[in-house]
CSV table of C-alpha atoms and ligand atoms in Angstrom, one decimal:
chain,number,residue,atom,x,y,z
A,1,UNK,CA,103.4,201.1,47.8
A,2,UNK,CA,103.6,199.7,51.2
A,3,UNK,CA,107.0,199.5,52.7
A,4,UNK,CA,105.6,199.9,56.2
A,5,UNK,CA,104.3,197.1,58.3
A,6,UNK,CA,101.2,197.0,60.5
A,7,UNK,CA,101.9,198.1,64.1
A,8,UNK,CA,104.2,200.9,63.4
A,9,UNK,CA,103.5,204.0,65.4
A,10,UNK,CA,102.6,207.4,63.8
A,11,UNK,CA,105.9,208.8,65.2
A,12,UNK,CA,107.9,206.0,63.5
A,13,UNK,CA,106.1,206.5,60.2
A,14,UNK,CA,106.7,210.3,60.3
A,15,UNK,CA,110.4,209.7,61.2
A,16,UNK,CA,110.7,207.1,58.3
A,17,UNK,CA,109.3,209.7,55.9
A,18,UNK,CA,111.4,212.5,57.3
A,19,UNK,CA,108.4,214.7,58.1
A,20,UNK,CA,109.2,217.4,60.6
A,21,UNK,CA,106.8,220.3,59.7
A,22,UNK,CA,103.0,220.6,59.8
A,23,UNK,CA,102.9,221.6,56.1
A,24,UNK,CA,104.5,218.2,55.2
A,25,UNK,CA,101.8,216.2,56.9
A,26,UNK,CA,100.2,215.0,53.6
A,27,UNK,CA,97.8,212.4,54.6
A,28,UNK,CA,97.5,210.9,51.1
A,29,UNK,CA,101.2,210.5,50.7
A,30,UNK,CA,101.5,209.0,54.2
A,31,UNK,CA,98.7,206.5,53.5
A,32,UNK,CA,100.3,205.5,50.2
A,33,UNK,CA,103.5,204.8,52.2
A,34,UNK,CA,101.5,202.5,54.5
A,35,UNK,CA,99.9,200.6,51.6
A,36,UNK,CA,96.6,202.4,51.5
A,37,UNK,CA,95.1,204.4,48.7
A,38,UNK,CA,92.8,207.3,49.6
A,39,UNK,CA,90.0,208.2,47.2
A,40,UNK,CA,87.3,210.9,47.6
A,41,UNK,CA,83.7,210.1,46.6
A,42,UNK,CA,80.2,211.0,47.7
A,43,UNK,CA,79.2,208.7,50.6
A,44,UNK,CA,76.0,208.5,52.4
A,45,UNK,CA,75.5,207.1,55.9
A,46,UNK,CA,79.2,207.4,56.9
A,47,UNK,CA,82.0,209.9,56.6
A,48,UNK,CA,84.6,207.4,55.6
A,49,UNK,CA,85.3,203.7,55.2
A,50,UNK,CA,88.1,201.3,54.6
A,51,UNK,CA,88.3,198.0,52.7
A,52,UNK,CA,91.5,196.1,53.4
A,53,UNK,CA,93.0,193.2,51.5
A,54,UNK,CA,96.1,191.2,52.4
A,55,UNK,CA,98.6,194.0,52.2
A,56,UNK,CA,96.8,197.0,50.7
A,57,UNK,CA,93.7,198.9,51.4
A,58,UNK,CA,91.3,201.4,49.8
A,59,UNK,CA,90.1,204.2,52.0
A,60,UNK,CA,87.1,206.1,50.8
A,61,UNK,CA,86.3,209.6,52.2
A,62,UNK,CA,83.2,211.6,51.7
A,63,UNK,CA,84.1,214.2,49.0
A,64,UNK,CA,81.6,216.6,50.6
A,65,UNK,CA,83.3,216.8,54.0
A,66,UNK,CA,85.3,219.8,55.0
A,67,UNK,CA,89.1,219.7,54.4
A,68,UNK,CA,89.7,219.3,58.1
A,69,UNK,CA,87.3,216.4,58.4
A,70,UNK,CA,88.8,214.8,55.3
A,71,UNK,CA,92.2,214.9,56.8
A,72,UNK,CA,91.1,213.5,60.2
A,73,UNK,CA,89.0,210.8,58.4
A,74,UNK,CA,92.1,209.8,56.4
A,75,UNK,CA,94.2,209.5,59.6
A,76,UNK,CA,91.4,207.7,61.3
A,77,UNK,CA,90.9,205.0,58.6
A,78,UNK,CA,94.6,204.7,58.3
A,79,UNK,CA,94.6,204.0,62.1
A,80,UNK,CA,92.2,201.1,61.5
A,81,UNK,CA,94.5,199.8,58.8
A,82,UNK,CA,97.6,200.0,61.0
A,83,UNK,CA,96.0,198.9,64.3
A,84,UNK,CA,93.2,196.6,63.5
A,85,UNK,CA,94.1,195.1,60.1
A,86,UNK,CA,92.6,191.7,60.8
A,87,UNK,CA,89.0,193.1,61.3
A,88,UNK,CA,87.5,193.2,57.8
A,89,UNK,CA,86.0,196.6,57.1
A,90,UNK,CA,85.0,199.8,59.0
A,91,UNK,CA,82.5,202.4,58.3
A,92,UNK,CA,82.9,205.5,60.4
A,93,UNK,CA,80.8,208.5,61.1
A,94,UNK,CA,81.4,211.8,62.8
A,95,UNK,CA,79.8,210.7,66.1
A,96,UNK,CA,82.5,208.1,66.5
A,97,UNK,CA,85.3,210.5,65.9
A,98,UNK,CA,84.7,212.5,69.1
A,99,UNK,CA,82.6,210.3,71.4
A,100,UNK,CA,84.9,207.4,71.2
A,101,UNK,CA,87.8,209.2,72.8
A,102,UNK,CA,87.4,207.6,76.2
A,103,UNK,CA,86.7,203.9,75.7
A,104,UNK,CA,89.3,201.5,74.4
A,105,UNK,CA,88.0,200.0,71.2
A,106,UNK,CA,89.0,200.1,67.5
A,107,UNK,CA,87.4,203.6,67.1
A,108,UNK,CA,89.4,205.0,69.9
A,109,UNK,CA,92.6,203.4,68.6
A,110,UNK,CA,91.9,204.9,65.2
A,111,UNK,CA,91.3,208.4,66.7
A,112,UNK,CA,94.5,208.2,68.7
A,113,UNK,CA,96.4,207.2,65.6
A,114,UNK,CA,94.9,210.1,63.6
A,115,UNK,CA,95.8,212.6,66.3
A,116,UNK,CA,99.3,211.2,66.8
A,117,UNK,CA,99.8,211.3,63.0
A,118,UNK,CA,98.3,214.7,62.1
A,119,UNK,CA,98.8,216.6,65.3
A,120,UNK,CA,102.1,215.0,66.5
A,121,UNK,CA,103.3,215.8,69.9
A,122,UNK,CA,106.8,216.7,68.6
A,123,UNK,CA,105.4,219.5,66.5
A,124,UNK,CA,102.5,220.5,68.6
A,125,UNK,CA,104.3,221.0,71.9
A,126,UNK,CA,106.7,223.7,70.8
A,127,UNK,CA,104.0,225.5,68.9
A,128,UNK,CA,101.6,225.6,71.8
A,129,UNK,CA,104.2,226.4,74.5
A,130,UNK,CA,103.0,229.0,77.0
A,131,UNK,CA,99.9,229.8,74.9
A,132,UNK,CA,96.6,230.4,76.8
A,133,UNK,CA,94.2,227.4,76.6
A,134,UNK,CA,91.5,229.3,74.6
A,135,UNK,CA,89.6,228.8,71.4
A,136,UNK,CA,91.7,231.7,69.9
A,137,UNK,CA,94.8,229.5,70.5
A,138,UNK,CA,92.9,226.4,69.1
A,139,UNK,CA,92.0,228.3,65.9
A,140,UNK,CA,95.5,229.4,65.4
A,141,UNK,CA,96.9,225.9,65.8
A,142,UNK,CA,94.0,224.3,63.8
A,143,UNK,CA,94.9,226.5,60.9
A,144,UNK,CA,98.6,225.5,61.0
A,145,UNK,CA,97.7,221.8,61.0
A,146,UNK,CA,94.5,222.0,58.9
A,147,UNK,CA,92.6,220.1,61.6
A,148,UNK,CA,89.2,220.6,63.2
A,149,UNK,CA,88.5,222.7,66.3
A,150,UNK,CA,87.6,219.7,68.4
A,151,UNK,CA,90.6,217.5,67.5
A,152,UNK,CA,93.0,220.5,68.0
A,153,UNK,CA,91.3,221.5,71.3
A,154,UNK,CA,91.8,217.9,72.6
A,155,UNK,CA,95.5,218.2,71.7
A,156,UNK,CA,95.9,221.6,73.3
A,157,UNK,CA,94.5,220.1,76.6
A,158,UNK,CA,96.9,217.1,76.3
A,159,UNK,CA,100.0,219.0,75.2
A,160,UNK,CA,99.6,222.6,76.2
A,161,UNK,CA,101.6,224.3,78.9
A,162,UNK,CA,98.8,224.6,81.5
A,163,UNK,CA,96.6,222.1,83.5
A,164,UNK,CA,93.3,222.0,81.5
A,165,UNK,CA,90.1,220.2,80.6
A,166,UNK,CA,88.0,220.1,77.5
A,167,UNK,CA,84.4,219.4,78.5
A,168,UNK,CA,81.4,218.8,76.2
A,169,UNK,CA,78.0,219.5,77.6
A,170,UNK,CA,74.5,219.3,76.1
A,171,UNK,CA,71.1,220.1,77.7
A,172,UNK,CA,71.3,216.7,79.3
A,173,UNK,CA,74.6,217.5,81.1
A,174,UNK,CA,78.1,216.4,80.6
A,175,UNK,CA,78.7,214.3,77.5
A,176,UNK,CA,82.4,213.7,77.7
A,177,UNK,CA,85.6,215.3,78.7
A,178,UNK,CA,89.4,215.2,78.3
A,179,UNK,CA,91.8,216.3,81.0
A,180,UNK,CA,95.6,217.0,80.9
A,181,UNK,CA,97.7,214.5,82.8
A,182,UNK,CA,98.3,217.2,85.5
A,183,UNK,CA,94.6,217.1,86.5
A,184,UNK,CA,93.4,213.8,85.3
A,185,UNK,CA,92.3,211.6,88.2
A,186,UNK,CA,92.8,214.5,90.6
A,187,UNK,CA,90.1,217.0,89.9
A,188,UNK,CA,86.7,216.1,88.5
A,189,UNK,CA,84.3,218.2,86.4
A,190,UNK,CA,80.8,218.7,87.6
A,191,UNK,CA,77.9,216.8,85.9
A,192,UNK,CA,76.6,220.0,84.5
A,193,UNK,CA,78.1,223.5,84.3
A,194,UNK,CA,77.2,226.0,87.0
A,195,UNK,CA,74.7,228.8,86.5
A,196,UNK,CA,77.3,231.5,86.2
A,197,UNK,CA,79.2,229.8,83.3
A,198,UNK,CA,79.3,230.8,79.7
A,199,UNK,CA,78.5,227.2,78.8
A,200,UNK,CA,75.2,227.4,80.8
A,201,UNK,CA,74.3,230.7,79.0
A,202,UNK,CA,75.1,229.1,75.6
A,203,UNK,CA,73.0,226.0,76.4
A,204,UNK,CA,70.1,228.3,77.4
A,205,UNK,CA,70.4,230.0,73.9
A,206,UNK,CA,72.2,233.1,75.1
A,207,UNK,CA,75.5,234.0,73.5
A,208,UNK,CA,77.9,234.1,71.7
A,209,UNK,CA,80.8,233.2,74.0
A,210,UNK,CA,82.9,236.0,75.3
A,211,UNK,CA,86.3,234.5,75.2
A,212,UNK,CA,88.3,233.3,78.2
A,213,UNK,CA,86.9,234.5,81.5
A,214,UNK,CA,87.5,233.8,85.2
A,215,UNK,CA,85.1,231.6,87.1
A,216,UNK,CA,84.9,230.3,90.6
A,217,UNK,CA,86.2,226.8,90.3
A,218,UNK,CA,83.1,225.2,91.8
A,219,UNK,CA,81.2,226.2,88.7
A,220,UNK,CA,83.2,223.6,86.9
A,221,UNK,CA,85.0,221.4,89.4
A,222,UNK,CA,83.5,219.0,91.9
A,223,UNK,CA,86.2,218.4,94.4
A,224,UNK,CA,89.0,219.9,96.5
A,225,UNK,CA,87.7,223.2,98.0
A,226,UNK,CA,86.5,224.3,94.6
A,227,UNK,CA,84.7,227.3,96.0
A,228,UNK,CA,88.0,228.8,97.1
A,229,UNK,CA,89.8,228.8,93.7
A,230,UNK,CA,89.4,230.2,90.2
A,231,UNK,CA,89.6,228.7,86.8
A,232,UNK,CA,89.4,230.2,83.3
A,233,UNK,CA,86.6,229.2,81.0
A,234,UNK,CA,86.2,229.7,77.3
A,235,UNK,CA,83.1,228.1,75.8
A,236,UNK,CA,81.5,228.0,72.4
A,237,UNK,CA,78.6,226.3,70.6
A,238,UNK,CA,79.5,223.1,68.8
A,239,UNK,CA,77.5,220.6,66.9
A,240,UNK,CA,74.2,219.0,67.8
A,241,UNK,CA,73.3,221.7,70.3
A,242,UNK,CA,76.3,220.9,72.5
A,243,UNK,CA,78.8,223.3,73.9
A,244,UNK,CA,82.6,222.8,74.2
A,245,UNK,CA,84.4,224.4,77.1
A,246,UNK,CA,88.1,224.8,77.7
A,247,UNK,CA,88.7,225.0,81.5
A,248,UNK,CA,92.2,225.8,82.6
A,249,UNK,CA,94.3,226.8,85.6
A,250,UNK,CA,96.6,229.8,85.0
A,251,UNK,CA,97.1,229.9,88.7
A,252,UNK,CA,97.9,226.4,89.8
A,253,UNK,CA,97.4,226.9,93.6
A,254,UNK,CA,94.4,224.5,93.7
A,255,UNK,CA,96.5,221.7,92.3
A,256,UNK,CA,99.5,222.5,94.5
A,257,UNK,CA,97.4,222.8,97.7
A,258,UNK,CA,95.7,219.5,96.8
A,259,UNK,CA,99.0,217.8,96.4
A,260,UNK,CA,100.3,219.1,99.6
A,261,UNK,CA,97.1,218.2,101.4
A,262,UNK,CA,97.4,214.6,100.1
A,263,UNK,CA,101.0,214.4,101.0
A,264,UNK,CA,100.3,215.5,104.6
A,265,UNK,CA,97.3,213.3,105.1
A,266,UNK,CA,99.2,210.4,103.4
A,267,UNK,CA,102.2,210.8,105.8
A,268,UNK,CA,99.8,211.1,108.7
A,269,UNK,CA,98.4,207.8,107.8
A,270,UNK,CA,101.7,206.1,107.4
A,271,UNK,CA,102.9,207.6,110.7
A,272,UNK,CA,100.0,206.1,112.4
A,273,UNK,CA,100.5,202.8,110.7
A,274,UNK,CA,104.1,202.8,111.8
A,275,UNK,CA,103.0,203.3,115.4
A,276,UNK,CA,100.8,200.4,115.1
A,277,UNK,CA,103.4,198.0,113.7
B,1,ZN,ZN1,86.4,204.2,62.5
């Protein structure tokens, strides 16, 4: 047990173990290699927990969870072990697994670790190359990696071939979102989906979703002449009466125009500054 020290990255662990294919991502064997034993028992009040000692840990996962949830829980608890070993014990529930994606804390670090370990970029990128950013694609990839729809959808937004966002809405409006590096900090999602979106229909109790469809960008995006461009939307009901929406740009002209616009206005500003110097 335990030849790997705390602080090693998921990529380093996979490389040490010679794991190159999704089918070899055996979370129990990987945990064992990191000095952690995974056991499955009925749990109430949490999905998974970890108890760590000096150099070994016991991870307990709810035996009644789905296979996908069990895998992610295993990766998540292993993340606590490898990232936050000093902090005694963790008890984790499903809410933490998705909501904690945006803030930097031990739960986010553990989620990141799980995603990097079980949906590694090296394997995910080539498999998702040029595929549309839809739930059909997510399902295909989720099956290959035995991972949940939500974790796989986040990954597809991060590592897919197109600019994209995954946005979660409830009746109260936007709960959280994840954006690809190509749109993050450039385009912003609206606080609640527009009236002609599938997400709105699903939140009103109409459905099911219809697969990927064109929408005027202002139904989803707040800024940069959104009424003049189009995005694609694929929405579906998720847990707790919330709706997950994949928004993506097959035609990148909104992004390109925005970049050009910023370059032009930026150079205009620096020209002016130069004149003043
Ligand atoms: Zn946790």
